[in-house]
Amino acid sequence: MKKFLATICAAALLMSGCGGEEAASDDMSGGMPTRVKAIKVLSTDAPLTLSYSGQVVDRDEVQVQSKVSGNVVEKYVKGGQDVVEGQMLFKIDDRQYESAVLQAKANLAKSMTTLAKERVDLQRDEELLRSNAISEQTLTNQRAAVESQESEVAAQQALLKKAEDDLADTIVYAPMSGRLGIDDVPVGTFSTAGNTALATIGLVDPVYVQFAVSEQEYLRLSREEREAKERGQAQPDFKISLTLADGSSYPYQGQFAEVDRTLANETGTLTVRTVFNNPEGLLVPGMYTRVEITGIKIPNAMLIPERALQQLLGETMVIVAQSDNTSAIRKVTLGEKIGSYYVVKSGLKADDWVIVEGLTNLRDGMPLEVTQVTANDMDFSFNPSDKVFDVEHNATAAK
């Protein structure tokens, strides 16, 4: 109850005074004006910087699996090593596969011998038929026997090819160039064909940096890209850069690569991926970074310093210095924050002067002694405030 009364009193104090303060206000209106500093509303094309918490993810990652089953008997690499496509990684016990090749060769040889015999018999029967020594049916049967044996030879050839392929597949090669994870299996592990993950390989150059944008920000970025294409530009004017966990700037610029097809129901955000060159391997999957998109401009934006803003009962207010040197409270609707400023969507005019100093106990209609100041006088700028990246909380925090 006390908190509620205090809130009501604060509201009344700002708008028209509270209790005994009203008399003081009356005395003040006829006495000394309140000294304040005011700055004119800024109207310009405002440079917008969008900042996000991003995470490095593999551009491509594959699980290495054997095509045949058996125990791993040799390992040619170690976890964390860079490999190239086609490099030998593991060897599976090949004894049973060597035996299968020998058996398949023997079966093929037997089938080919039988085929040769059937062909000789066919030639003999053709000669006998010309002398009417056998019936036409006997010759037909022999021709069928030859065709059947030819099919058997083809089947045995296929079995031999399969056995030879299985033997070759006992050597497991890298399916792509990249870096091995450290979760590779040790020698002696039994590998089930197409099931056991022997190792993982990820592409380290380039890599993706993934982050989430709001629906409005996505529409803004899409519009920038579309307008760039209409101007015949391959890429939009904005730049995508990274700040690493130690506060250093990553030396390469990124480009948009992928956008998720749906908004997240819980957050209303859209996941996007940017691609960055990573020739030194400095960006490691799982690493958190700060992503900044610069070069976007808000045309004809109306801006006021953050210092001019006051919050009251969920509303955002400013106090303007009117032409008759009296104060007037205005409710405003804000847009993006740009350095020391906020974009004002409604509530002010381009020629208004907002008070940035002397706001304490200032109320509506009070006489003022106004000192007009500039952005340089107050150290206001469009540059984002200095920040450090908090790895533990995956967020930015003021120094």
C-alpha positions as a Markdown table, in Angstrom:
| # | Residue | x | y | z |
|---|---|---|---|---|
| 1 | Met | 0.0 | 0.0 | 0.0 |
| 2 | Lys | 2.8 | 2.4 | 0.9 |
| 3 | Lys | 4.6 | 1.6 | -2.4 |
| 4 | Phe | 1.4 | 2.3 | -4.3 |
| 5 | Leu | 0.9 | 5.7 | -2.6 |
| 6 | Ala | 4.5 | 6.6 | -3.2 |
| 7 | Thr | 4.1 | 5.8 | -6.9 |
| 8 | Ile | 0.9 | 8.0 | -7.1 |
| 9 | Cys | 2.6 | 10.8 | -5.3 |
| 10 | Ala | 5.6 | 10.6 | -7.7 |
| 11 | Ala | 3.3 | 10.8 | -10.7 |
| 12 | Ala | 1.5 | 13.8 | -9.3 |
| 13 | Leu | 4.8 | 15.5 | -8.4 |
| 14 | Leu | 6.0 | 15.2 | -11.9 |
| 15 | Met | 2.8 | 16.4 | -13.5 |
| 16 | Ser | 1.7 | 19.2 | -11.2 |
| 17 | Gly | 3.3 | 19.0 | -7.8 |
| 18 | Cys | 2.4 | 17.1 | -4.5 |
| 19 | Gly | 1.3 | 18.4 | -1.2 |
| 20 | Gly | 3.3 | 21.4 | 0.1 |
| 21 | Glu | 5.4 | 21.4 | -3.1 |
| 22 | Glu | 2.5 | 23.1 | -4.9 |
| 23 | Ala | 3.0 | 26.3 | -3.0 |
| 24 | Ala | 6.7 | 26.1 | -3.6 |
| 25 | Ser | 6.0 | 25.7 | -7.3 |
| 26 | Asp | 3.8 | 28.8 | -7.3 |
| 27 | Asp | 6.5 | 30.8 | -5.5 |
| 28 | Met | 9.0 | 29.4 | -8.0 |
| 29 | Ser | 6.9 | 30.4 | -11.0 |
| 30 | Gly | 7.1 | 34.0 | -9.9 |
| 31 | Gly | 10.7 | 33.7 | -8.7 |
| 32 | Met | 13.9 | 32.3 | -10.0 |
| 33 | Pro | 13.6 | 30.1 | -13.1 |
| 34 | Thr | 15.2 | 26.7 | -13.1 |
| 35 | Arg | 18.5 | 26.4 | -14.8 |
| 36 | Val | 18.6 | 23.7 | -17.4 |
| 37 | Lys | 20.5 | 22.5 | -20.5 |
| 38 | Ala | 18.6 | 21.6 | -23.6 |
| 39 | Ile | 19.6 | 20.1 | -27.0 |
| 40 | Lys | 17.7 | 20.4 | -30.2 |
| 41 | Val | 16.1 | 17.2 | -31.6 |
| 42 | Leu | 18.4 | 15.8 | -34.2 |
| 43 | Ser | 17.1 | 15.0 | -37.6 |
| 44 | Thr | 19.4 | 13.0 | -39.8 |
| 45 | Asp | 20.1 | 9.7 | -41.6 |
| 46 | Ala | 21.1 | 7.8 | -38.5 |
| 47 | Pro | 23.7 | 5.0 | -38.7 |
| 48 | Leu | 22.4 | 1.9 | -37.1 |
| 49 | Thr | 24.5 | -0.8 | -35.4 |
| 50 | Leu | 22.9 | -4.2 | -34.7 |
| 51 | Ser | 24.6 | -6.3 | -32.1 |
| 52 | Tyr | 24.0 | -9.9 | -31.3 |
| 53 | Ser | 25.4 | -12.8 | -29.2 |
| 54 | Gly | 26.6 | -15.3 | -31.7 |
| 55 | Gln | 28.1 | -18.8 | -31.6 |
| 56 | Val | 30.5 | -20.5 | -34.0 |
| 57 | Val | 29.2 | -23.7 | -35.6 |
| 58 | Asp | 30.7 | -26.1 | -38.1 |
| 59 | Arg | 29.9 | -25.3 | -41.7 |
| 60 | Asp | 30.0 | -29.0 | -42.5 |
| 61 | Glu | 30.4 | -31.9 | -40.1 |
| 62 | Val | 30.3 | -35.6 | -40.9 |
| 63 | Gln | 30.5 | -38.8 | -38.8 |
| 64 | Val | 33.0 | -41.3 | -40.1 |
| 65 | Gln | 31.6 | -44.8 | -40.2 |
| 66 | Ser | 33.0 | -48.0 | -41.6 |
| 67 | Lys | 31.2 | -49.8 | -44.5 |
| 68 | Val | 32.1 | -53.2 | -43.1 |
| 69 | Ser | 32.0 | -54.6 | -39.6 |
| 70 | Gly | 35.0 | -55.7 | -37.5 |
| 71 | Asn | 37.5 | -54.7 | -34.9 |
| 72 | Val | 39.6 | -51.6 | -35.5 |
| 73 | Val | 43.2 | -52.9 | -35.7 |
| 74 | Glu | 45.0 | -49.8 | -36.8 |
| 75 | Lys | 44.6 | -46.1 | -36.4 |
| 76 | Tyr | 46.5 | -43.7 | -38.7 |
| 77 | Val | 45.5 | -40.4 | -37.1 |
| 78 | Lys | 44.8 | -38.8 | -33.7 |
| 79 | Gly | 42.0 | -36.6 | -32.4 |
| 80 | Gly | 42.2 | -33.0 | -33.3 |
| 81 | Gln | 44.4 | -33.6 | -36.4 |
| 82 | Asp | 43.7 | -31.8 | -39.7 |
| 83 | Val | 43.1 | -34.3 | -42.5 |
| 84 | Val | 42.5 | -34.2 | -46.2 |
| 85 | Glu | 39.9 | -35.9 | -48.3 |
| 86 | Gly | 41.0 | -39.5 | -49.1 |
| 87 | Gln | 43.5 | -39.8 | -46.2 |
| 88 | Met | 43.6 | -43.1 | -44.4 |
| 89 | Leu | 42.1 | -43.0 | -40.9 |
| 90 | Phe | 41.4 | -46.5 | -39.6 |
| 91 | Lys | 41.9 | -50.2 | -40.6 |
| 92 | Ile | 39.3 | -52.9 | -39.8 |
| 93 | Asp | 40.4 | -56.5 | -39.3 |
| 94 | Asp | 40.4 | -57.8 | -42.9 |
| 95 | Arg | 41.0 | -61.6 | -42.4 |
| 96 | Gln | 37.5 | -62.7 | -43.0 |
| 97 | Tyr | 37.2 | -60.4 | -46.0 |
| 98 | Glu | 40.4 | -61.8 | -47.5 |
| 99 | Ser | 38.9 | -65.3 | -47.1 |
| 100 | Ala | 35.7 | -64.2 | -48.7 |
| 101 | Val | 37.6 | -62.9 | -51.8 |
| 102 | Leu | 39.5 | -66.3 | -52.1 |
| 103 | Gln | 36.2 | -68.2 | -51.8 |
| 104 | Ala | 34.5 | -65.9 | -54.4 |
| 105 | Lys | 37.4 | -66.4 | -56.8 |
| 106 | Ala | 37.1 | -70.2 | -56.4 |
| 107 | Asn | 33.4 | -70.2 | -57.0 |
| 108 | Leu | 33.8 | -68.1 | -60.1 |
| 109 | Ala | 36.5 | -70.4 | -61.5 |
| 110 | Lys | 34.2 | -73.4 | -60.9 |
| 111 | Ser | 31.3 | -71.7 | -62.7 |
| 112 | Met | 33.5 | -70.7 | -65.6 |
| 113 | Thr | 34.7 | -74.3 | -66.0 |
| 114 | Thr | 31.2 | -75.5 | -66.1 |
| 115 | Leu | 30.2 | -72.9 | -68.6 |
| 116 | Ala | 33.1 | -73.9 | -70.9 |
| 117 | Lys | 31.9 | -77.6 | -70.7 |
| 118 | Glu | 28.3 | -76.6 | -71.5 |
| 119 | Arg | 29.4 | -74.6 | -74.5 |
| 120 | Val | 31.4 | -77.6 | -75.9 |
| 121 | Asp | 28.3 | -79.7 | -75.4 |
| 122 | Leu | 26.2 | -77.1 | -77.3 |
| 123 | Gln | 28.6 | -77.2 | -80.3 |
| 124 | Arg | 28.4 | -81.0 | -80.4 |
| 125 | Asp | 24.6 | -81.1 | -80.3 |
| 126 | Glu | 24.5 | -78.6 | -83.1 |
| 127 | Glu | 26.6 | -80.9 | -85.3 |
| 128 | Leu | 24.5 | -83.9 | -84.3 |
| 129 | Leu | 21.2 | -82.1 | -85.1 |
| 130 | Arg | 22.5 | -81.5 | -88.7 |
| 131 | Ser | 22.9 | -85.2 | -89.1 |
| 132 | Asn | 19.5 | -85.8 | -87.4 |
| 133 | Ala | 21.2 | -87.7 | -84.6 |
| 134 | Ile | 19.4 | -85.8 | -81.9 |
| 135 | Ser | 16.1 | -84.0 | -81.7 |
| 136 | Glu | 15.5 | -80.3 | -81.9 |
| 137 | Gln | 14.3 | -80.4 | -78.2 |
| 138 | Thr | 17.7 | -81.7 | -77.1 |
| 139 | Leu | 19.5 | -78.8 | -78.7 |
| 140 | Thr | 17.0 | -76.3 | -77.2 |
| 141 | Asn | 17.7 | -77.8 | -73.7 |
| 142 | Gln | 21.4 | -77.5 | -74.2 |
| 143 | Arg | 21.2 | -73.9 | -75.3 |
| 144 | Ala | 19.1 | -73.2 | -72.1 |
| 145 | Ala | 21.8 | -74.9 | -70.0 |
| 146 | Val | 24.5 | -72.6 | -71.5 |
| 147 | Glu | 22.4 | -69.5 | -70.8 |
| 148 | Ser | 21.8 | -70.6 | -67.2 |
| 149 | Gln | 25.5 | -71.2 | -66.6 |
| 150 | Glu | 26.3 | -67.8 | -68.1 |
| 151 | Ser | 23.9 | -66.2 | -65.6 |
| 152 | Glu | 25.7 | -68.2 | -62.8 |
| 153 | Val | 29.1 | -66.9 | -63.9 |
| 154 | Ala | 27.7 | -63.3 | -63.9 |
| 155 | Ala | 26.4 | -63.9 | -60.4 |
| 156 | Gln | 29.7 | -65.2 | -59.2 |
| 157 | Gln | 31.5 | -62.3 | -60.8 |
| 158 | Ala | 29.2 | -59.9 | -58.8 |
| 159 | Leu | 29.9 | -61.8 | -55.6 |
| 160 | Leu | 33.6 | -61.5 | -56.2 |
| 161 | Lys | 33.3 | -57.8 | -56.9 |
| 162 | Lys | 31.4 | -57.4 | -53.6 |
| 163 | Ala | 34.0 | -59.4 | -51.7 |
| 164 | Glu | 36.8 | -57.3 | -53.2 |
| 165 | Asp | 34.9 | -54.1 | -52.3 |
| 166 | Asp | 34.4 | -55.3 | -48.7 |
| 167 | Leu | 38.1 | -56.0 | -48.5 |
| 168 | Ala | 39.0 | -52.6 | -49.8 |
| 169 | Asp | 36.5 | -51.0 | -47.4 |
| 170 | Thr | 38.5 | -52.4 | -44.4 |
| 171 | Ile | 40.5 | -49.2 | -44.9 |
| 172 | Val | 38.5 | -46.2 | -43.8 |
| 173 | Tyr | 39.3 | -43.0 | -45.6 |
| 174 | Ala | 38.5 | -39.3 | -44.7 |
| 175 | Pro | 35.3 | -38.4 | -46.7 |
| 176 | Met | 36.2 | -34.7 | -46.6 |
| 177 | Ser | 39.0 | -32.4 | -45.6 |
| 178 | Gly | 38.7 | -30.8 | -42.2 |
| 179 | Arg | 39.6 | -31.3 | -38.6 |
| 180 | Leu | 39.0 | -34.5 | -36.6 |
| 181 | Gly | 37.2 | -34.3 | -33.3 |
| 182 | Ile | 38.8 | -35.8 | -30.2 |
| 183 | Asp | 36.1 | -38.3 | -29.8 |
| 184 | Asp | 37.6 | -40.9 | -32.2 |
| 185 | Val | 37.5 | -44.5 | -31.1 |
| 186 | Pro | 40.6 | -46.5 | -29.9 |
| 187 | Val | 42.2 | -49.5 | -31.5 |
| 188 | Gly | 40.2 | -52.7 | -30.5 |
| 189 | Thr | 36.8 | -51.1 | -30.8 |
| 190 | Phe | 34.3 | -53.2 | -32.7 |
| 191 | Ser | 32.8 | -51.2 | -35.5 |
| 192 | Thr | 29.3 | -52.1 | -36.9 |
| 193 | Ala | 29.0 | -51.2 | -40.5 |
| 194 | Gly | 27.0 | -48.0 | -41.0 |
| 195 | Asn | 26.4 | -47.6 | -37.3 |
| 196 | Thr | 29.5 | -47.0 | -35.2 |
| 197 | Ala | 30.9 | -43.4 | -35.4 |
| 198 | Leu | 34.7 | -43.9 | -35.6 |
| 199 | Ala | 35.3 | -40.1 | -35.7 |
| 200 | Thr | 33.8 | -36.8 | -36.7 |
| 201 | Ile | 35.3 | -34.4 | -39.2 |
| 202 | Gly | 34.4 | -30.7 | -39.4 |
| 203 | Leu | 35.2 | -28.1 | -41.9 |
| 204 | Val | 37.2 | -25.3 | -40.1 |
| 205 | Asp | 37.6 | -22.9 | -43.0 |
| 206 | Pro | 35.2 | -21.3 | -43.6 |
| 207 | Val | 32.8 | -21.6 | -40.6 |
| 208 | Tyr | 29.4 | -20.4 | -39.7 |
| 209 | Val | 28.5 | -17.9 | -36.9 |
| 210 | Gln | 24.9 | -18.3 | -35.8 |
| 211 | Phe | 22.7 | -15.8 | -34.0 |
| 212 | Ala | 19.0 | -14.9 | -33.6 |
| 213 | Val | 17.4 | -11.7 | -35.0 |
| 214 | Ser | 14.0 | -10.2 | -34.3 |
| 215 | Glu | 11.3 | -10.2 | -37.0 |
| 216 | Gln | 11.7 | -6.4 | -37.5 |
| 217 | Glu | 15.5 | -6.7 | -37.8 |
| 218 | Tyr | 15.2 | -9.5 | -40.3 |
| 219 | Leu | 12.8 | -7.5 | -42.4 |
| 220 | Arg | 15.2 | -4.5 | -42.3 |
| 221 | Leu | 18.2 | -6.6 | -43.4 |
| 222 | Ser | 16.2 | -8.3 | -46.1 |
| 223 | Arg | 15.1 | -4.9 | -47.4 |
| 224 | Glu | 18.8 | -3.7 | -47.5 |
| 225 | Glu | 19.8 | -6.8 | -49.5 |
| 226 | Arg | 16.9 | -6.4 | -51.9 |
| 227 | Glu | 17.7 | -2.7 | -52.5 |
| 228 | Ala | 21.3 | -3.5 | -53.1 |
| 229 | Lys | 20.4 | -6.0 | -55.8 |
| 230 | Glu | 18.1 | -3.4 | -57.4 |
| 231 | Arg | 21.1 | -1.1 | -57.5 |
| 232 | Gly | 23.2 | -3.9 | -59.2 |
| 233 | Gln | 25.3 | -4.6 | -56.1 |
| 234 | Ala | 26.4 | -8.1 | -55.4 |
| 235 | Gln | 26.4 | -7.4 | -51.6 |
| 236 | Pro | 24.5 | -4.8 | -49.5 |
| 237 | Asp | 26.3 | -1.9 | -48.0 |
| 238 | Phe | 26.3 | -3.2 | -44.4 |
| 239 | Lys | 29.2 | -5.0 | -42.9 |
| 240 | Ile | 29.2 | -8.0 | -40.6 |
| 241 | Ser | 32.0 | -8.2 | -38.1 |
| 242 | Leu | 33.0 | -10.1 | -35.0 |
| 243 | Thr | 34.3 | -9.2 | -31.6 |
| 244 | Leu | 36.0 | -12.2 | -29.8 |
| 245 | Ala | 35.8 | -13.1 | -26.1 |
| 246 | Asp | 39.0 | -11.2 | -25.3 |
| 247 | Gly | 37.6 | -8.0 | -26.8 |
| 248 | Ser | 39.7 | -8.2 | -30.0 |
| 249 | Ser | 38.2 | -7.7 | -33.4 |
| 250 | Tyr | 38.2 | -10.6 | -35.8 |
| 251 | Pro | 40.1 | -9.6 | -39.0 |
| 252 | Tyr | 37.7 | -10.9 | -41.6 |
| 253 | Gln | 34.2 | -9.7 | -42.6 |
| 254 | Gly | 31.3 | -12.1 | -42.9 |
| 255 | Gln | 28.4 | -12.6 | -45.3 |
| 256 | Phe | 24.9 | -13.9 | -44.8 |
| 257 | Ala | 24.7 | -17.6 | -45.7 |
| 258 | Glu | 21.5 | -19.2 | -44.4 |
| 259 | Val | 18.2 | -18.2 | -42.7 |
| 260 | Asp | 15.9 | -20.5 | -40.9 |
| 261 | Arg | 12.5 | -21.0 | -42.4 |
| 262 | Thr | 10.4 | -20.4 | -39.3 |
| 263 | Leu | 10.4 | -18.1 | -36.3 |
| 264 | Ala | 11.0 | -19.6 | -32.9 |
| 265 | Asn | 7.6 | -19.8 | -31.1 |
| 266 | Glu | 9.2 | -19.1 | -27.6 |
| 267 | Thr | 11.2 | -16.0 | -28.6 |
| 268 | Gly | 9.8 | -14.7 | -31.8 |
| 269 | Thr | 13.3 | -14.6 | -33.3 |
| 270 | Leu | 14.7 | -16.0 | -36.5 |
| 271 | Thr | 18.0 | -17.9 | -36.6 |
| 272 | Val | 20.5 | -16.8 | -39.2 |
| 273 | Arg | 23.9 | -18.0 | -40.1 |
| 274 | Thr | 26.8 | -15.9 | -41.4 |
| 275 | Val | 29.9 | -17.4 | -43.0 |
| 276 | Phe | 33.4 | -16.2 | -42.1 |
| 277 | Asn | 36.8 | -17.2 | -43.6 |
| 278 | Asn | 38.9 | -18.9 | -40.9 |
| 279 | Pro | 42.3 | -19.6 | -42.5 |
| 280 | Glu | 44.2 | -19.6 | -39.2 |
| 281 | Gly | 41.6 | -21.7 | -37.4 |
| 282 | Leu | 41.0 | -19.0 | -34.8 |
| 283 | Leu | 37.3 | -19.5 | -34.7 |
| 284 | Val | 36.4 | -22.8 | -33.0 |
| 285 | Pro | 33.0 | -24.4 | -33.1 |
| 286 | Gly | 31.1 | -23.7 | -29.9 |
| 287 | Met | 32.9 | -20.4 | -29.3 |
| 288 | Tyr | 30.8 | -17.3 | -28.4 |
| 289 | Thr | 31.3 | -14.0 | -30.1 |
| 290 | Arg | 29.6 | -10.6 | -30.5 |
| 291 | Val | 28.3 | -10.1 | -34.0 |
| 292 | Glu | 27.9 | -6.5 | -35.2 |
| 293 | Ile | 26.2 | -5.4 | -38.3 |
| 294 | Thr | 27.1 | -1.8 | -39.4 |
| 295 | Gly | 26.5 | 0.4 | -42.4 |
| 296 | Ile | 22.7 | 0.4 | -42.1 |
| 297 | Lys | 21.1 | 3.9 | -42.1 |
| 298 | Ile | 17.7 | 5.0 | -40.9 |
| 299 | Pro | 16.7 | 7.8 | -43.3 |
| 300 | Asn | 15.3 | 11.1 | -41.9 |
| 301 | Ala | 15.5 | 9.8 | -38.3 |
| 302 | Met | 14.5 | 12.0 | -35.4 |
| 303 | Leu | 16.8 | 11.4 | -32.4 |
| 304 | Ile | 17.1 | 12.5 | -28.8 |
| 305 | Pro | 19.8 | 11.7 | -26.2 |
| 306 | Glu | 19.1 | 8.8 | -23.8 |
| 307 | Arg | 19.8 | 11.3 | -21.0 |
| 308 | Ala | 16.6 | 13.2 | -21.8 |
| 309 | Leu | 14.4 | 10.2 | -21.1 |
| 310 | Gln | 12.3 | 9.6 | -18.0 |
| 311 | Gln | 10.2 | 6.6 | -17.1 |
| 312 | Leu | 6.9 | 7.0 | -15.3 |
| 313 | Leu | 4.3 | 4.3 | -14.7 |
| 314 | Gly | 5.4 | 2.4 | -17.8 |
| 315 | Glu | 5.4 | 5.5 | -20.0 |
| 316 | Thr | 8.5 | 7.2 | -21.5 |
| 317 | Met | 8.5 | 11.0 | -21.1 |
| 318 | Val | 10.8 | 13.9 | -22.0 |
| 319 | Ile | 10.6 | 17.5 | -20.9 |
| 320 | Val | 10.9 | 20.1 | -23.6 |
| 321 | Ala | 12.0 | 23.7 | -23.3 |
| 322 | Gln | 9.3 | 25.8 | -25.0 |
| 323 | Ser | 9.8 | 29.0 | -26.9 |
| 324 | Asp | 8.4 | 31.0 | -23.9 |
| 325 | Asn | 11.1 | 29.4 | -21.7 |
| 326 | Thr | 8.7 | 27.1 | -19.8 |
| 327 | Ser | 8.8 | 23.4 | -19.4 |
| 328 | Ala | 6.3 | 21.0 | -21.1 |
| 329 | Ile | 6.1 | 17.2 | -20.6 |
| 330 | Arg | 5.8 | 15.1 | -23.7 |
| 331 | Lys | 5.1 | 11.4 | -23.9 |
| 332 | Val | 7.2 | 9.8 | -26.6 |
| 333 | Thr | 7.4 | 6.5 | -28.5 |
| 334 | Leu | 10.9 | 5.2 | -29.0 |
| 335 | Gly | 12.6 | 3.1 | -31.7 |
| 336 | Glu | 16.2 | 1.8 | -32.0 |
| 337 | Lys | 19.0 | 2.9 | -29.7 |
| 338 | Ile | 22.0 | 4.4 | -31.5 |
| 339 | Gly | 24.9 | 5.2 | -29.4 |
| 340 | Ser | 23.9 | 8.0 | -27.0 |
| 341 | Tyr | 20.6 | 8.4 | -28.8 |
| 342 | Tyr | 17.2 | 6.9 | -29.2 |
| 343 | Val | 15.1 | 7.1 | -32.4 |
| 344 | Val | 11.8 | 8.9 | -31.6 |
| 345 | Lys | 8.8 | 7.5 | -33.5 |
| 346 | Ser | 6.3 | 9.9 | -32.1 |
| 347 | Gly | 5.7 | 12.7 | -29.6 |
| 348 | Leu | 8.2 | 15.3 | -30.7 |
| 349 | Lys | 8.7 | 17.8 | -33.5 |
| 350 | Ala | 12.0 | 18.4 | -35.4 |
| 351 | Asp | 12.4 | 21.9 | -33.9 |
| 352 | Asp | 11.8 | 20.9 | -30.3 |
| 353 | Trp | 14.5 | 21.3 | -27.6 |
| 354 | Val | 14.7 | 18.5 | -25.0 |
| 355 | Ile | 16.1 | 19.1 | -21.6 |
| 356 | Val | 19.2 | 16.9 | -20.8 |
| 357 | Glu | 20.4 | 18.5 | -17.6 |
| 358 | Gly | 18.5 | 20.0 | -14.7 |
| 359 | Leu | 15.6 | 17.5 | -14.7 |
| 360 | Thr | 15.5 | 16.9 | -11.0 |
| 361 | Asn | 12.2 | 18.1 | -9.5 |
| 362 | Leu | 11.3 | 19.7 | -12.9 |
| 363 | Arg | 7.6 | 19.8 | -13.6 |
| 364 | Asp | 5.2 | 20.9 | -16.3 |
| 365 | Gly | 4.9 | 24.6 | -16.8 |
| 366 | Met | 7.9 | 25.7 | -14.8 |
| 367 | Pro | 9.9 | 28.8 | -15.8 |
| 368 | Leu | 13.3 | 28.0 | -17.2 |
| 369 | Glu | 16.7 | 29.5 | -17.8 |
| 370 | Val | 17.8 | 27.5 | -20.8 |
| 371 | Thr | 21.3 | 27.0 | -21.9 |
| 372 | Gln | 21.4 | 25.5 | -25.4 |
| 373 | Val | 24.1 | 22.8 | -25.9 |
| 374 | Thr | 25.3 | 20.7 | -28.7 |
| 375 | Ala | 26.2 | 17.0 | -28.9 |
| 376 | Asn | 29.9 | 17.9 | -28.6 |
| 377 | Asp | 29.3 | 19.8 | -25.4 |
| 378 | Met | 27.6 | 16.8 | -23.9 |
| 379 | Asp | 29.9 | 14.1 | -25.5 |
| 380 | Phe | 26.9 | 12.5 | -27.3 |
| 381 | Ser | 27.7 | 10.3 | -30.3 |
| 382 | Phe | 26.4 | 7.6 | -32.5 |
| 383 | Asn | 29.1 | 5.2 | -31.5 |
| 384 | Pro | 28.0 | 2.3 | -29.2 |
| 385 | Ser | 29.2 | 2.5 | -25.7 |
| 386 | Asp | 32.3 | 0.5 | -24.8 |
| 387 | Lys | 31.4 | -3.1 | -23.9 |
| 388 | Val | 33.2 | -6.3 | -23.1 |
| 389 | Phe | 31.9 | -9.7 | -23.9 |
| 390 | Asp | 30.9 | -11.9 | -21.0 |
| 391 | Val | 31.7 | -15.5 | -22.1 |
| 392 | Glu | 30.2 | -17.1 | -19.0 |
| 393 | His | 26.8 | -15.5 | -19.6 |
| 394 | Asn | 27.1 | -15.3 | -23.4 |
| 395 | Ala | 26.1 | -11.6 | -23.3 |
| 396 | Thr | 27.6 | -8.1 | -23.4 |
| 397 | Ala | 28.2 | -6.1 | -20.2 |
| 398 | Ala | 29.2 | -2.5 | -19.6 |
| 399 | Lys | 32.7 | -2.0 | -18.5 |
